[in-house]
Coordinates of C-alpha atoms and ligand atoms in Angstrom, one line a residue:
M1 CA 38.3 -7.1 47.2
L2 CA 39.3 -5.6 50.6
N3 CA 38.9 -2.1 48.6
Q4 CA 35.2 -3.0 47.9
E5 CA 34.4 -4.6 51.3
L6 CA 35.6 -1.2 52.7
A7 CA 33.5 1.2 50.0
D8 CA 30.6 -0.9 50.9
I9 CA 31.0 -0.6 54.5
F10 CA 31.7 3.1 54.7
L11 CA 28.3 3.1 52.0
N12 CA 26.3 1.2 54.7
I13 CA 27.7 3.6 57.3
A14 CA 26.7 6.8 55.6
E15 CA 23.1 5.0 55.0
L16 CA 22.4 4.3 58.5
L17 CA 23.9 7.8 59.6
E18 CA 21.1 9.3 57.1
L19 CA 18.5 7.4 58.3
K20 CA 19.7 9.3 62.1
A21 CA 19.6 12.4 60.0
D22 CA 23.2 13.0 61.0
N23 CA 25.7 15.7 60.1
L24 CA 25.3 15.7 56.0
F25 CA 28.8 16.8 55.6
K26 CA 29.8 13.5 57.2
I27 CA 27.3 11.3 55.5
R28 CA 28.3 12.9 51.5
A29 CA 31.7 12.1 53.2
Y30 CA 31.9 8.7 53.9
E31 CA 30.3 8.3 50.7
K32 CA 32.8 10.0 49.2
A33 CA 35.8 8.3 51.0
A34 CA 33.6 5.2 49.2
R35 CA 33.4 6.1 45.9
N36 CA 37.6 7.1 45.5
I37 CA 38.4 3.4 47.6
E38 CA 36.3 1.5 45.0
S39 CA 37.8 3.1 42.2
L40 CA 41.5 3.2 43.5
N41 CA 44.2 1.6 41.1
H42 CA 45.7 -0.5 44.1
D43 CA 44.9 -3.0 46.8
I44 CA 44.3 -0.3 50.1
G45 CA 46.1 -3.5 52.1
E46 CA 49.1 -3.2 50.0
I47 CA 48.6 1.0 50.2
Y48 CA 48.6 0.2 54.2
K49 CA 51.7 -2.2 54.3
S50 CA 54.0 0.0 52.6
G51 CA 52.9 3.6 54.1
G52 CA 51.0 3.2 56.9
I53 CA 48.2 5.4 58.3
K54 CA 49.5 8.5 56.9
A55 CA 49.5 6.7 53.1
L56 CA 45.5 5.9 53.7
E57 CA 45.2 9.7 54.6
N58 CA 46.7 10.3 51.5
I59 CA 43.7 8.6 50.0
P60 CA 41.3 11.3 48.3
G61 CA 38.7 11.8 50.3
V62 CA 39.9 9.8 53.2
G63 CA 40.7 11.8 56.1
A64 CA 42.2 11.0 59.5
H65 CA 39.3 9.1 61.4
T66 CA 38.6 7.4 57.9
A67 CA 42.3 5.9 58.1
L68 CA 41.8 4.4 61.6
K69 CA 38.5 2.7 60.7
I70 CA 40.3 1.4 57.2
E71 CA 43.4 0.5 59.6
E72 CA 41.1 -1.5 62.5
Y73 CA 39.3 -3.1 59.6
L74 CA 42.7 -4.3 58.0
N75 CA 44.0 -5.7 61.6
T76 CA 41.1 -6.9 63.3
G77 CA 38.7 -7.3 60.6
K78 CA 36.0 -5.6 61.6
I79 CA 35.1 -2.0 62.3
K80 CA 33.6 -1.8 66.3
A81 CA 31.9 1.4 65.6
F82 CA 30.0 0.4 62.2
N83 CA 29.1 -2.4 64.4
A84 CA 27.7 -0.2 67.5
L85 CA 25.7 1.9 64.4
K86 CA 24.5 -1.1 62.8
H87 CA 23.0 -2.3 66.4
E88 CA 20.7 1.2 66.9
F89 CA 18.9 -0.2 63.7
P90 CA 16.8 -3.4 63.6
N91 CA 18.7 -6.8 62.7
N92 CA 17.7 -6.9 59.0
F93 CA 17.7 -3.0 58.1
L94 CA 20.7 -2.8 56.0
K95 CA 19.0 -5.5 53.9
L96 CA 15.6 -3.2 53.5
V97 CA 18.0 -0.1 52.9
E98 CA 19.9 -1.9 50.2
I99 CA 17.0 -3.1 48.0
P100 CA 17.0 -1.2 44.8
G101 CA 14.3 1.8 44.5
M102 CA 14.2 1.7 48.2
G103 CA 16.7 3.8 50.0
P104 CA 17.2 5.4 53.6
K105 CA 14.2 7.6 53.5
T106 CA 11.7 5.2 52.5
A107 CA 12.6 2.6 54.7
I108 CA 12.5 4.9 58.1
L109 CA 9.2 5.8 57.0
L110 CA 7.9 2.4 56.5
Y111 CA 9.7 1.4 59.8
K112 CA 8.1 4.2 61.6
K113 CA 4.6 3.8 60.0
L114 CA 4.2 0.2 59.9
G115 CA 7.2 -1.7 61.7
I116 CA 8.2 -2.6 58.6
D117 CA 12.0 -3.9 59.3
S118 CA 13.0 -6.8 56.5
P119 CA 12.7 -7.7 53.4
E120 CA 10.4 -10.0 53.9
K121 CA 7.8 -8.0 55.2
L122 CA 7.7 -5.4 53.3
E123 CA 6.9 -7.6 50.6
K124 CA 4.1 -8.7 52.1
A125 CA 2.6 -5.4 53.5
I126 CA 3.3 -4.1 49.5
K127 CA 0.7 -7.4 48.5
A128 CA -1.6 -6.8 51.3
G129 CA -1.9 -3.4 50.1
K130 CA -0.7 -1.6 53.0
L131 CA 1.5 0.8 51.5
K132 CA -1.3 2.7 49.8
D133 CA -1.9 5.3 52.4
I134 CA 1.6 5.9 53.0
P135 CA 2.6 9.8 51.5
G136 CA 4.8 9.0 48.7
M137 CA 4.3 5.9 47.9
G138 CA 2.5 4.7 44.6
A139 CA 2.0 2.0 42.3
K140 CA 4.8 2.8 40.4
K141 CA 6.8 3.2 43.4
E142 CA 5.8 -0.1 44.8
E143 CA 6.2 -2.6 41.7
N144 CA 9.8 -0.9 41.5
I145 CA 10.4 -2.2 45.0
L146 CA 8.8 -5.6 44.5
R147 CA 11.5 -5.8 41.6
G148 CA 14.3 -5.4 43.9
I149 CA 13.2 -7.7 46.1
E150 CA 13.0 -10.2 43.4
L151 CA 16.5 -9.1 41.8
K152 CA 17.8 -9.5 45.6
K153 CA 16.1 -12.8 45.8
K154 CA 17.7 -14.2 42.9
V155 CA 21.3 -12.9 43.8
H156 CA 20.2 -14.4 47.8
G157 CA 23.5 -15.3 48.9
R158 CA 25.3 -16.2 45.9
F159 CA 28.4 -13.7 45.0
L160 CA 30.0 -12.2 42.1
L161 CA 32.7 -14.2 40.3
D162 CA 35.5 -12.0 40.9
V163 CA 34.8 -11.8 44.6
A164 CA 34.3 -15.3 45.2
T165 CA 37.8 -16.0 42.7
S166 CA 39.6 -13.7 45.3
H167 CA 38.4 -15.2 48.2
A168 CA 39.7 -18.4 46.8
E169 CA 42.6 -17.1 46.1
L170 CA 43.0 -15.9 49.3
L171 CA 42.8 -19.4 50.9
V172 CA 44.8 -21.0 48.4
E173 CA 47.2 -18.6 49.4
E174 CA 47.0 -19.2 53.2
L175 CA 47.3 -23.0 52.9
S176 CA 49.8 -23.0 50.6
K177 CA 52.4 -21.0 53.3
L178 CA 51.6 -23.6 55.8
K179 CA 53.0 -26.3 53.2
V180 CA 50.9 -29.4 54.8
A181 CA 48.5 -29.9 51.2
D182 CA 50.4 -31.4 48.3
K183 CA 47.4 -29.8 46.0
I184 CA 45.0 -27.1 46.4
L185 CA 42.5 -26.9 43.5
P186 CA 39.7 -24.8 43.7
C187 CA 36.5 -26.9 42.5
G188 CA 32.7 -26.0 42.4
S189 CA 30.7 -23.2 39.8
L190 CA 34.4 -21.1 40.4
R191 CA 36.2 -23.7 38.7
R192 CA 33.1 -23.8 35.8
G193 CA 33.1 -19.9 36.0
K194 CA 29.5 -19.4 36.7
E195 CA 28.7 -15.6 36.9
T196 CA 27.7 -15.8 40.5
I197 CA 29.1 -18.4 42.9
G198 CA 26.9 -20.5 45.8
D199 CA 30.0 -21.5 47.8
I200 CA 33.9 -21.9 47.2
D201 CA 34.5 -25.6 47.0
L202 CA 38.3 -26.0 47.8
L203 CA 39.7 -29.8 47.0
V204 CA 43.4 -30.7 48.7
V205 CA 45.4 -33.8 48.3
S206 CA 47.7 -34.3 51.6
S207 CA 48.4 -37.2 54.0
H208 CA 48.4 -35.0 56.9
P209 CA 44.2 -34.3 56.9
A210 CA 44.2 -33.1 60.5
R211 CA 47.2 -30.6 60.0
V212 CA 44.9 -29.5 56.9
M213 CA 41.5 -28.9 58.5
D214 CA 43.4 -27.3 61.6
A215 CA 45.3 -24.8 59.2
F216 CA 42.1 -24.0 57.6
V217 CA 39.8 -23.0 60.2
G218 CA 42.7 -20.9 61.5
I219 CA 42.8 -18.5 58.9
S220 CA 42.2 -15.3 59.2
A221 CA 39.5 -14.8 56.9
V222 CA 37.6 -17.1 58.8
K223 CA 34.8 -16.0 60.8
D224 CA 32.7 -19.1 61.7
V225 CA 33.0 -22.5 61.7
L226 CA 30.3 -24.4 60.5
A227 CA 31.9 -27.9 60.6
K228 CA 35.3 -29.8 61.4
G229 CA 35.7 -33.1 60.5
E230 CA 38.7 -35.6 59.8
T231 CA 38.2 -34.6 56.1
K232 CA 35.6 -31.9 55.6
S233 CA 35.5 -28.9 57.1
S234 CA 32.6 -26.2 56.1
V235 CA 33.5 -22.2 56.9
I236 CA 31.9 -19.1 56.8
L237 CA 34.3 -16.1 55.8
Q238 CA 34.0 -12.4 57.0
N239 CA 32.2 -11.3 53.7
G240 CA 29.6 -14.1 54.5
M241 CA 30.6 -16.5 52.2
Q242 CA 30.5 -20.4 53.0
A243 CA 34.2 -22.5 51.9
D244 CA 34.0 -26.2 52.2
L245 CA 37.2 -28.4 52.3
R246 CA 37.9 -31.4 51.3
V247 CA 40.9 -33.5 52.0
V248 CA 41.5 -36.8 49.7
E249 CA 44.3 -39.2 49.1
E250 CA 46.5 -38.7 45.9
K251 CA 44.9 -41.7 44.2
S252 CA 41.6 -40.4 44.1
F253 CA 42.8 -36.5 43.1
G254 CA 40.9 -36.8 39.8
A255 CA 37.9 -38.4 40.6
A256 CA 37.1 -35.9 43.4
A257 CA 38.0 -33.0 41.4
H258 CA 35.8 -34.1 38.8
Y259 CA 32.6 -34.6 41.7
F260 CA 33.6 -31.1 43.5
T261 CA 33.7 -29.6 39.7
G262 CA 30.1 -30.7 38.5
C263 CA 27.6 -29.7 38.2
K264 CA 25.5 -32.1 39.8
E265 CA 23.0 -33.0 36.9
H266 CA 27.0 -33.8 34.8
N267 CA 27.8 -36.0 37.5
I268 CA 24.9 -37.7 37.7
H269 CA 25.3 -38.6 34.1
L270 CA 28.5 -39.9 34.2
R271 CA 27.5 -42.4 37.6
Q272 CA 24.9 -43.6 35.4
L273 CA 27.0 -44.4 32.1
A274 CA 29.7 -46.1 34.9
Q275 CA 26.6 -48.4 36.0
Q276 CA 25.5 -49.2 32.3
T277 CA 29.1 -50.4 32.1
G278 CA 29.4 -52.6 35.5
W279 CA 31.5 -49.8 37.1
K280 CA 30.9 -47.6 40.1
V281 CA 31.9 -43.8 39.8
S282 CA 32.2 -42.2 43.2
E283 CA 34.4 -38.8 44.8
Y284 CA 36.7 -41.7 45.3
G285 CA 37.3 -43.1 41.7
I286 CA 36.3 -45.5 39.3
F287 CA 35.8 -49.5 40.7
R288 CA 35.5 -52.3 38.8
K289 CA 34.1 -54.6 41.7
D290 CA 35.8 -53.0 44.9
K291 CA 39.0 -52.2 42.7
Q292 CA 39.9 -49.1 41.5
I293 CA 40.3 -48.7 37.9
G294 CA 40.6 -44.9 37.4
G295 CA 40.7 -41.6 38.6
E296 CA 44.1 -40.4 39.8
T297 CA 43.5 -38.2 37.7
E298 CA 40.4 -36.1 36.3
E299 CA 41.6 -37.3 32.2
E300 CA 40.5 -40.6 33.0
M301 CA 37.4 -39.9 34.4
F302 CA 36.5 -39.2 30.8
S303 CA 39.0 -41.9 28.8
K304 CA 38.5 -44.4 30.6
F305 CA 34.8 -44.2 28.8
G306 CA 35.6 -43.0 25.5
F307 CA 35.4 -39.7 26.4
Q308 CA 37.6 -36.7 25.3
F309 CA 38.4 -34.6 28.2
I310 CA 35.5 -31.9 28.8
P311 CA 36.9 -28.4 30.4
P312 CA 35.5 -27.6 33.6
E313 CA 33.4 -24.7 32.2
L314 CA 31.3 -27.2 29.6
R315 CA 30.2 -29.4 32.4
E316 CA 26.8 -28.2 32.3
M317 CA 25.2 -31.0 30.4
R318 CA 24.6 -28.3 27.4
G319 CA 25.3 -31.4 25.3
E320 CA 29.2 -31.8 26.3
F321 CA 29.2 -35.6 26.6
E322 CA 28.1 -35.9 23.2
A323 CA 30.5 -33.6 21.5
A324 CA 33.0 -35.6 23.5
A325 CA 32.2 -38.6 22.8
K326 CA 32.7 -37.7 18.7
G327 CA 36.0 -36.2 19.4
K328 CA 34.6 -32.7 19.1
I329 CA 34.8 -30.6 22.3
P330 CA 36.1 -27.2 20.9
D331 CA 39.6 -26.0 21.3
L332 CA 38.2 -22.9 23.5
I333 CA 39.5 -19.5 23.9
E334 CA 42.2 -18.4 26.9
L335 CA 43.5 -15.6 28.4
K336 CA 46.5 -15.5 26.3
D337 CA 45.2 -15.8 22.9
I338 CA 43.1 -12.0 23.6
K339 CA 45.5 -9.3 21.5
G340 CA 43.5 -6.4 22.2
D341 CA 41.0 -4.4 24.8
L342 CA 38.4 -2.6 22.2
H343 CA 36.2 -0.7 25.3
L344 CA 37.9 1.2 27.7
H345 CA 37.4 5.2 28.9
T346 CA 40.0 7.8 29.9
T347 CA 39.8 10.9 32.1
A348 CA 37.8 12.8 29.2
S349 CA 35.0 10.8 30.1
D350 CA 34.3 8.9 33.5
G351 CA 37.4 6.9 33.5
A352 CA 40.2 7.3 35.8
N353 CA 43.3 6.8 33.8
T354 CA 45.1 8.8 30.6
I355 CA 44.9 7.6 27.1
E356 CA 48.4 6.9 27.8
E357 CA 48.1 5.8 30.5
M358 CA 45.5 2.7 29.4
A359 CA 47.8 2.0 27.0
R360 CA 51.1 1.6 28.8
A361 CA 49.2 -0.8 30.7
V362 CA 47.9 -2.7 28.2
K363 CA 50.8 -2.9 26.4
A364 CA 52.3 -4.6 29.9
L365 CA 49.5 -6.9 29.7
G366 CA 51.1 -7.9 26.2
Y367 CA 48.4 -6.5 23.9
E368 CA 48.8 -5.2 20.4
Y369 CA 46.1 -2.3 20.5
I370 CA 43.4 -0.7 22.4
L371 CA 40.3 1.4 21.1
I372 CA 40.1 3.8 23.2
T373 CA 35.8 4.3 24.0
D374 CA 34.7 7.5 26.5
H375 CA 30.6 8.5 26.1
S376 CA 28.8 10.3 23.9
P377 CA 26.8 13.9 24.9
S378 CA 23.7 11.7 26.2
T379 CA 25.2 9.8 29.0
R380 CA 25.8 12.9 31.3
V381 CA 26.5 10.9 34.0
A382 CA 29.4 9.0 32.6
K383 CA 30.8 13.1 31.3
G384 CA 30.1 11.9 27.9
F385 CA 31.2 14.8 25.5
S386 CA 30.7 16.8 22.6
A387 CA 31.4 16.2 18.6
A388 CA 33.9 18.9 19.2
K389 CA 35.7 17.5 22.1
L390 CA 35.3 13.9 20.4
L391 CA 37.6 15.4 17.2
Q392 CA 40.0 16.9 19.7
Q393 CA 40.4 13.4 21.6
I394 CA 41.5 11.7 18.3
K395 CA 44.2 13.9 17.6
E396 CA 45.0 13.5 21.3
V397 CA 44.9 9.5 20.4
R398 CA 47.1 9.9 17.4
A399 CA 49.5 11.9 19.2
A400 CA 49.5 8.8 22.3
E401 CA 50.3 6.4 19.6
K402 CA 53.5 7.9 18.7
N403 CA 54.2 8.5 22.6
V404 CA 54.0 4.8 23.6
A405 CA 55.7 2.5 21.1
G406 CA 54.9 -0.8 20.4
I407 CA 50.9 -0.4 20.8
R408 CA 48.5 0.7 18.4
I409 CA 46.0 3.3 19.9
L410 CA 42.8 3.4 18.2
A411 CA 40.5 6.1 18.1
G412 CA 36.8 5.2 18.8
S413 CA 33.5 6.2 21.0
E414 CA 30.9 4.3 23.2
V415 CA 28.1 6.4 21.4
D416 CA 24.6 6.0 22.8
I417 CA 22.0 4.5 20.8
K418 CA 19.2 6.7 21.4
P419 CA 15.2 5.8 22.1
D420 CA 14.7 6.2 18.2
G421 CA 17.3 3.9 17.6
S422 CA 19.6 6.9 15.9
L423 CA 23.4 7.3 16.9
D424 CA 24.2 10.1 19.5
Y425 CA 27.0 11.6 17.0
P426 CA 26.2 12.6 13.1
D427 CA 27.4 10.1 10.3
E428 CA 30.1 13.0 9.7
I429 CA 31.8 12.7 13.2
L430 CA 31.6 8.7 13.0
K431 CA 33.0 8.5 10.4
Q432 CA 36.3 9.8 11.3
L433 CA 37.1 7.2 14.1
D434 CA 38.8 3.8 13.5
L435 CA 35.9 1.6 15.0
V436 CA 32.2 2.6 16.8
I437 CA 31.0 0.9 20.0
I438 CA 27.1 1.4 20.3
A439 CA 25.3 1.1 23.8
V440 CA 22.0 1.8 25.5
H441 CA 22.4 3.5 28.2
S442 CA 18.9 5.4 28.6
S443 CA 14.7 4.3 28.4
F444 CA 15.7 1.1 29.9
K445 CA 12.1 -0.1 30.5
M446 CA 10.8 0.7 27.0
P447 CA 8.4 -3.1 25.7
E448 CA 10.6 -5.6 24.1
E449 CA 9.6 -5.1 20.3
K450 CA 10.4 -1.3 20.8
M451 CA 13.4 -1.4 22.2
T452 CA 14.6 -4.5 19.8
N453 CA 13.8 -2.3 16.7
R454 CA 15.8 0.8 18.7
I455 CA 18.8 -1.8 18.7
I456 CA 18.8 -3.1 15.1
K457 CA 18.1 0.4 14.2
A458 CA 21.4 1.6 15.5
M459 CA 23.1 -1.9 14.1
Q460 CA 22.1 -1.0 10.4
N461 CA 24.3 2.5 10.8
K462 CA 26.7 1.7 8.4
Y463 CA 29.6 2.8 10.9
A464 CA 28.3 0.9 13.9
N465 CA 31.0 -1.9 14.5
I466 CA 30.5 -3.3 18.2
F467 CA 27.5 -3.9 20.3
T468 CA 28.6 -3.4 23.4
H469 CA 26.7 -4.9 26.9
P470 CA 24.0 -6.4 24.9
T471 CA 21.1 -6.7 27.2
G472 CA 22.2 -3.9 30.1
R473 CA 21.8 -6.1 33.3
L474 CA 24.0 -5.2 36.1
I475 CA 24.1 -8.9 38.6
G476 CA 21.9 -8.0 41.9
E477 CA 21.4 -4.5 40.9
R478 CA 19.5 -4.2 37.6
E479 CA 17.5 -6.4 35.6
G480 CA 18.6 -6.5 31.6
Y481 CA 16.4 -4.6 29.2
A482 CA 13.3 -6.4 27.1
I483 CA 15.0 -7.3 24.0
D484 CA 14.6 -10.6 21.5
M485 CA 17.7 -11.8 21.5
E486 CA 17.3 -13.6 18.4
K487 CA 16.6 -11.3 16.5
V488 CA 19.0 -8.6 17.6
L489 CA 21.4 -11.9 16.5
Q490 CA 20.5 -11.8 13.0
A491 CA 20.3 -8.4 13.0
A492 CA 24.6 -8.7 13.7
K493 CA 25.1 -11.1 11.6
E494 CA 23.4 -9.1 8.4
N495 CA 24.8 -5.7 8.9
N496 CA 28.0 -7.4 10.4
V497 CA 28.3 -5.9 14.0
A498 CA 30.1 -7.6 16.6
M499 CA 28.4 -8.8 19.9
E500 CA 30.6 -7.8 23.5
I501 CA 31.3 -10.1 26.0
N502 CA 31.7 -7.5 28.9
A503 CA 34.0 -9.1 31.2
H504 CA 33.3 -6.9 34.3
P505 CA 31.8 -9.3 37.1
K506 CA 28.5 -7.4 37.4
R507 CA 27.8 -7.2 33.6
L508 CA 29.0 -10.7 31.7
D509 CA 26.8 -9.9 28.8
L510 CA 26.3 -11.7 26.2
T511 CA 25.5 -14.8 28.9
D512 CA 27.3 -17.7 28.4
V513 CA 23.8 -19.2 26.2
H514 CA 23.7 -16.5 24.5
C515 CA 27.2 -17.0 23.1
M516 CA 26.6 -20.4 22.1
R517 CA 23.6 -19.0 19.7
A518 CA 25.8 -16.4 18.3
K519 CA 28.5 -18.5 17.3
E520 CA 26.3 -21.3 15.9
L521 CA 24.6 -17.9 13.7
G522 CA 28.1 -17.3 13.2
V523 CA 28.1 -13.5 14.7
K524 CA 31.0 -12.4 15.8
L525 CA 32.3 -11.4 18.8
V526 CA 34.4 -9.7 21.2
I527 CA 35.8 -9.5 24.5
N528 CA 35.9 -6.3 26.5
T529 CA 36.7 -5.1 30.0
D530 CA 35.4 -1.8 29.6
A531 CA 37.4 -0.7 31.7
H532 CA 37.8 2.7 34.1
S533 CA 41.4 2.2 35.2
T534 CA 44.3 0.8 34.4
D535 CA 43.4 -2.2 37.0
Q536 CA 40.4 -2.9 35.7
L537 CA 41.9 -4.3 32.7
Q538 CA 42.4 -6.9 34.4
L539 CA 38.9 -8.2 34.3
M540 CA 39.3 -9.8 30.6
K541 CA 39.6 -13.5 31.9
Y542 CA 35.9 -13.1 33.6
G543 CA 35.2 -12.0 30.2
V544 CA 37.1 -15.7 28.7
I545 CA 36.0 -17.8 31.0
T546 CA 32.3 -16.8 30.0
A547 CA 33.5 -17.2 26.6
R548 CA 34.5 -20.5 27.3
R549 CA 31.6 -21.3 28.8
G550 CA 29.7 -20.3 25.8
W551 CA 32.0 -22.8 23.8
L552 CA 33.7 -20.1 21.8
E553 CA 37.3 -20.8 20.0
A554 CA 39.8 -18.0 20.0
K555 CA 38.7 -17.9 15.9
D556 CA 35.2 -16.6 16.9
V557 CA 36.2 -13.9 18.9
L558 CA 38.0 -10.8 16.5
N559 CA 40.3 -9.5 19.5
T560 CA 42.5 -12.7 19.2
Y561 CA 43.0 -11.5 15.9
S562 CA 45.9 -9.1 14.6
L563 CA 44.7 -6.1 14.2
T564 CA 44.9 -5.5 10.2
R565 CA 42.7 -9.2 10.0
L566 CA 40.4 -7.5 13.0
L567 CA 39.9 -4.3 10.6
Q568 CA 39.5 -6.1 7.5
S569 CA 36.5 -8.1 9.4
L570 CA 34.6 -5.3 10.4
K571 CA 32.8 -2.7 8.4
Ligands
DGT20 P1 27.1 -23.0 43.7 O1 28.0 -23.6 45.0 O2 25.9 -22.9 44.2 O3 27.8 -21.8 43.0 O4 26.9 -24.1 43.1 P2 28.0 -26.0 42.9 O5 28.1 -26.5 41.6 O6 29.6 -25.2 43.4 O7 27.6 -26.5 43.9 P3 27.8 -27.4 45.2 O8 29.0 -26.3 45.9 O9 26.7 -27.4 46.1 O10 28.5 -28.4 45.3 C1 30.0 -28.5 44.8 C2 30.0 -30.0 44.0 O11 29.6 -30.7 44.2 C3 28.9 -29.8 42.8 O12 29.4 -28.7 41.4 C4 28.5 -31.4 42.2 C5 29.0 -32.0 43.7 N1 27.7 -32.0 44.0 C6 26.9 -31.7 44.9 N2 25.6 -32.1 45.3 C7 25.8 -33.3 44.7 C8 24.6 -34.0 44.1 O13 23.6 -35.0 45.0 N3 25.3 -35.4 43.3 C9 26.4 -35.1 42.7 N4 26.5 -36.3 41.8 N5 26.8 -34.2 42.8 C10 27.1 -33.4 43.9
CA21 CA1 30.2 -24.5 45.0
CA22 CA1 29.8 -25.9 48.5

């Protein structure tokens, strides 16, 4: 979490310096520091704690000046020089620079020529045709920028699941330390595992609400206090995220947990059912007249109405009450069901760790197998490699398996689907791999029909086993390509290709809704991290929660199987 925050700040500094046409070496140095901090294997706060400023300077790309800035941020939550730099520009200028399709040079040009200093003004100017006469602009570029603005709007003010999770964990940890709360439960969209989170909702049981409130607003990650009441408070954290906290009595815990978990439509439905019985449901309990008849536990919120317990991830008004009435709530997959990771990168392409390092890290997680999947030649930016090098890597994988006891290491590849639907290695090479992952990494803007046919053709290759990150989206950065998912799912079924749920919090596709449909069609699924370093192997939990939102059970997900059964299930 800290790593990402600092990386973002250093990137912003680089962007602002670029706007000022500052020294190019300095700009590149900040960019490099940002990249290296982002891909660190350890929390930068921990690095600092264990070795002080010297340890920070040992991070590649971090010099003495940068180390001082990191230290300042770790100690005070801000970097004065960064704030000063921001003050040299109009208020919303960074927001402008960060719009996909913009960049520093365009931003400064539009500011100088048209006084554009915010995304809102930019959108208006484009729509009014005011950019037409600006050199370097054009219909295509304007279209890209407008799309970028829409994308930012959609996630505006919302946070990725991992960012929200780590902030909630930090708040829970800080509150726990102070020993004023009997129970602390993060609720809301976070507990339901949505892919983006608006704000954190913390529920606390305590007999000392006033002390909880004091503790909450005093946490060092809190930047502003929006409201502080007897049982409710709201704050803004250093990263701009809001956190709400409610304190209730033990006897209302279940009702409050249910209420604050939502979603709103799910809550309203239960309230209406209560009314039909002459009862009342609120965040304080289930009541008949004024007498509380349930709600101390969350189970009661369902059992009192004859329902099976509905796990938080299913509370989206997608048929959960009907299923619960019939006793048909699925036995949802859990993280502990996962036996292997079938998509990960090594130093051979754009990963940070070797095959053996990845294998040892996976073993420590208790998994039984992994599939090594570096990139194929077309993905040049990700250091994709030749068939000859792949054959060499297969040998390295076999050797690594001998060196690391107790884990099966399979040789695979993340093979590009070329624009014509053919695969990026010839069949003679593919057939030597244990499993093959196929992926779209180019020509994202193809029309839907063409893109769908391209993918289906690739699935028909007899060596294709898994279709990874099936929509290609990057949440908040890039819309997915146009595809007819229904046809792709049908083709996956027909060709025995498993669909991947990519656990990276920026991806999380297949989405929950697509998972539900895949299951209906009997399509096989896998959950992979796409890890580019050992610490990213931990992202599996976000894939699992997405699968749970898609109503999946362990039996629907192939990497919960033993390796033998997994291999038998795929072609
Ligand atoms: P978010 O924060 O936008 O990602 O989404 P949520 O679901 O966390 O929504 P939030 O933070 O506005 O509210 C937390 C929960 O409180 C929500 O999931 C259900 C409950 N809630 C909020 N507003 C209402 C309402 O008007 N009626 C009912 N019955 N429940 C509500
Ligand atoms: Ca919320
Ligand atoms: Ca809230």
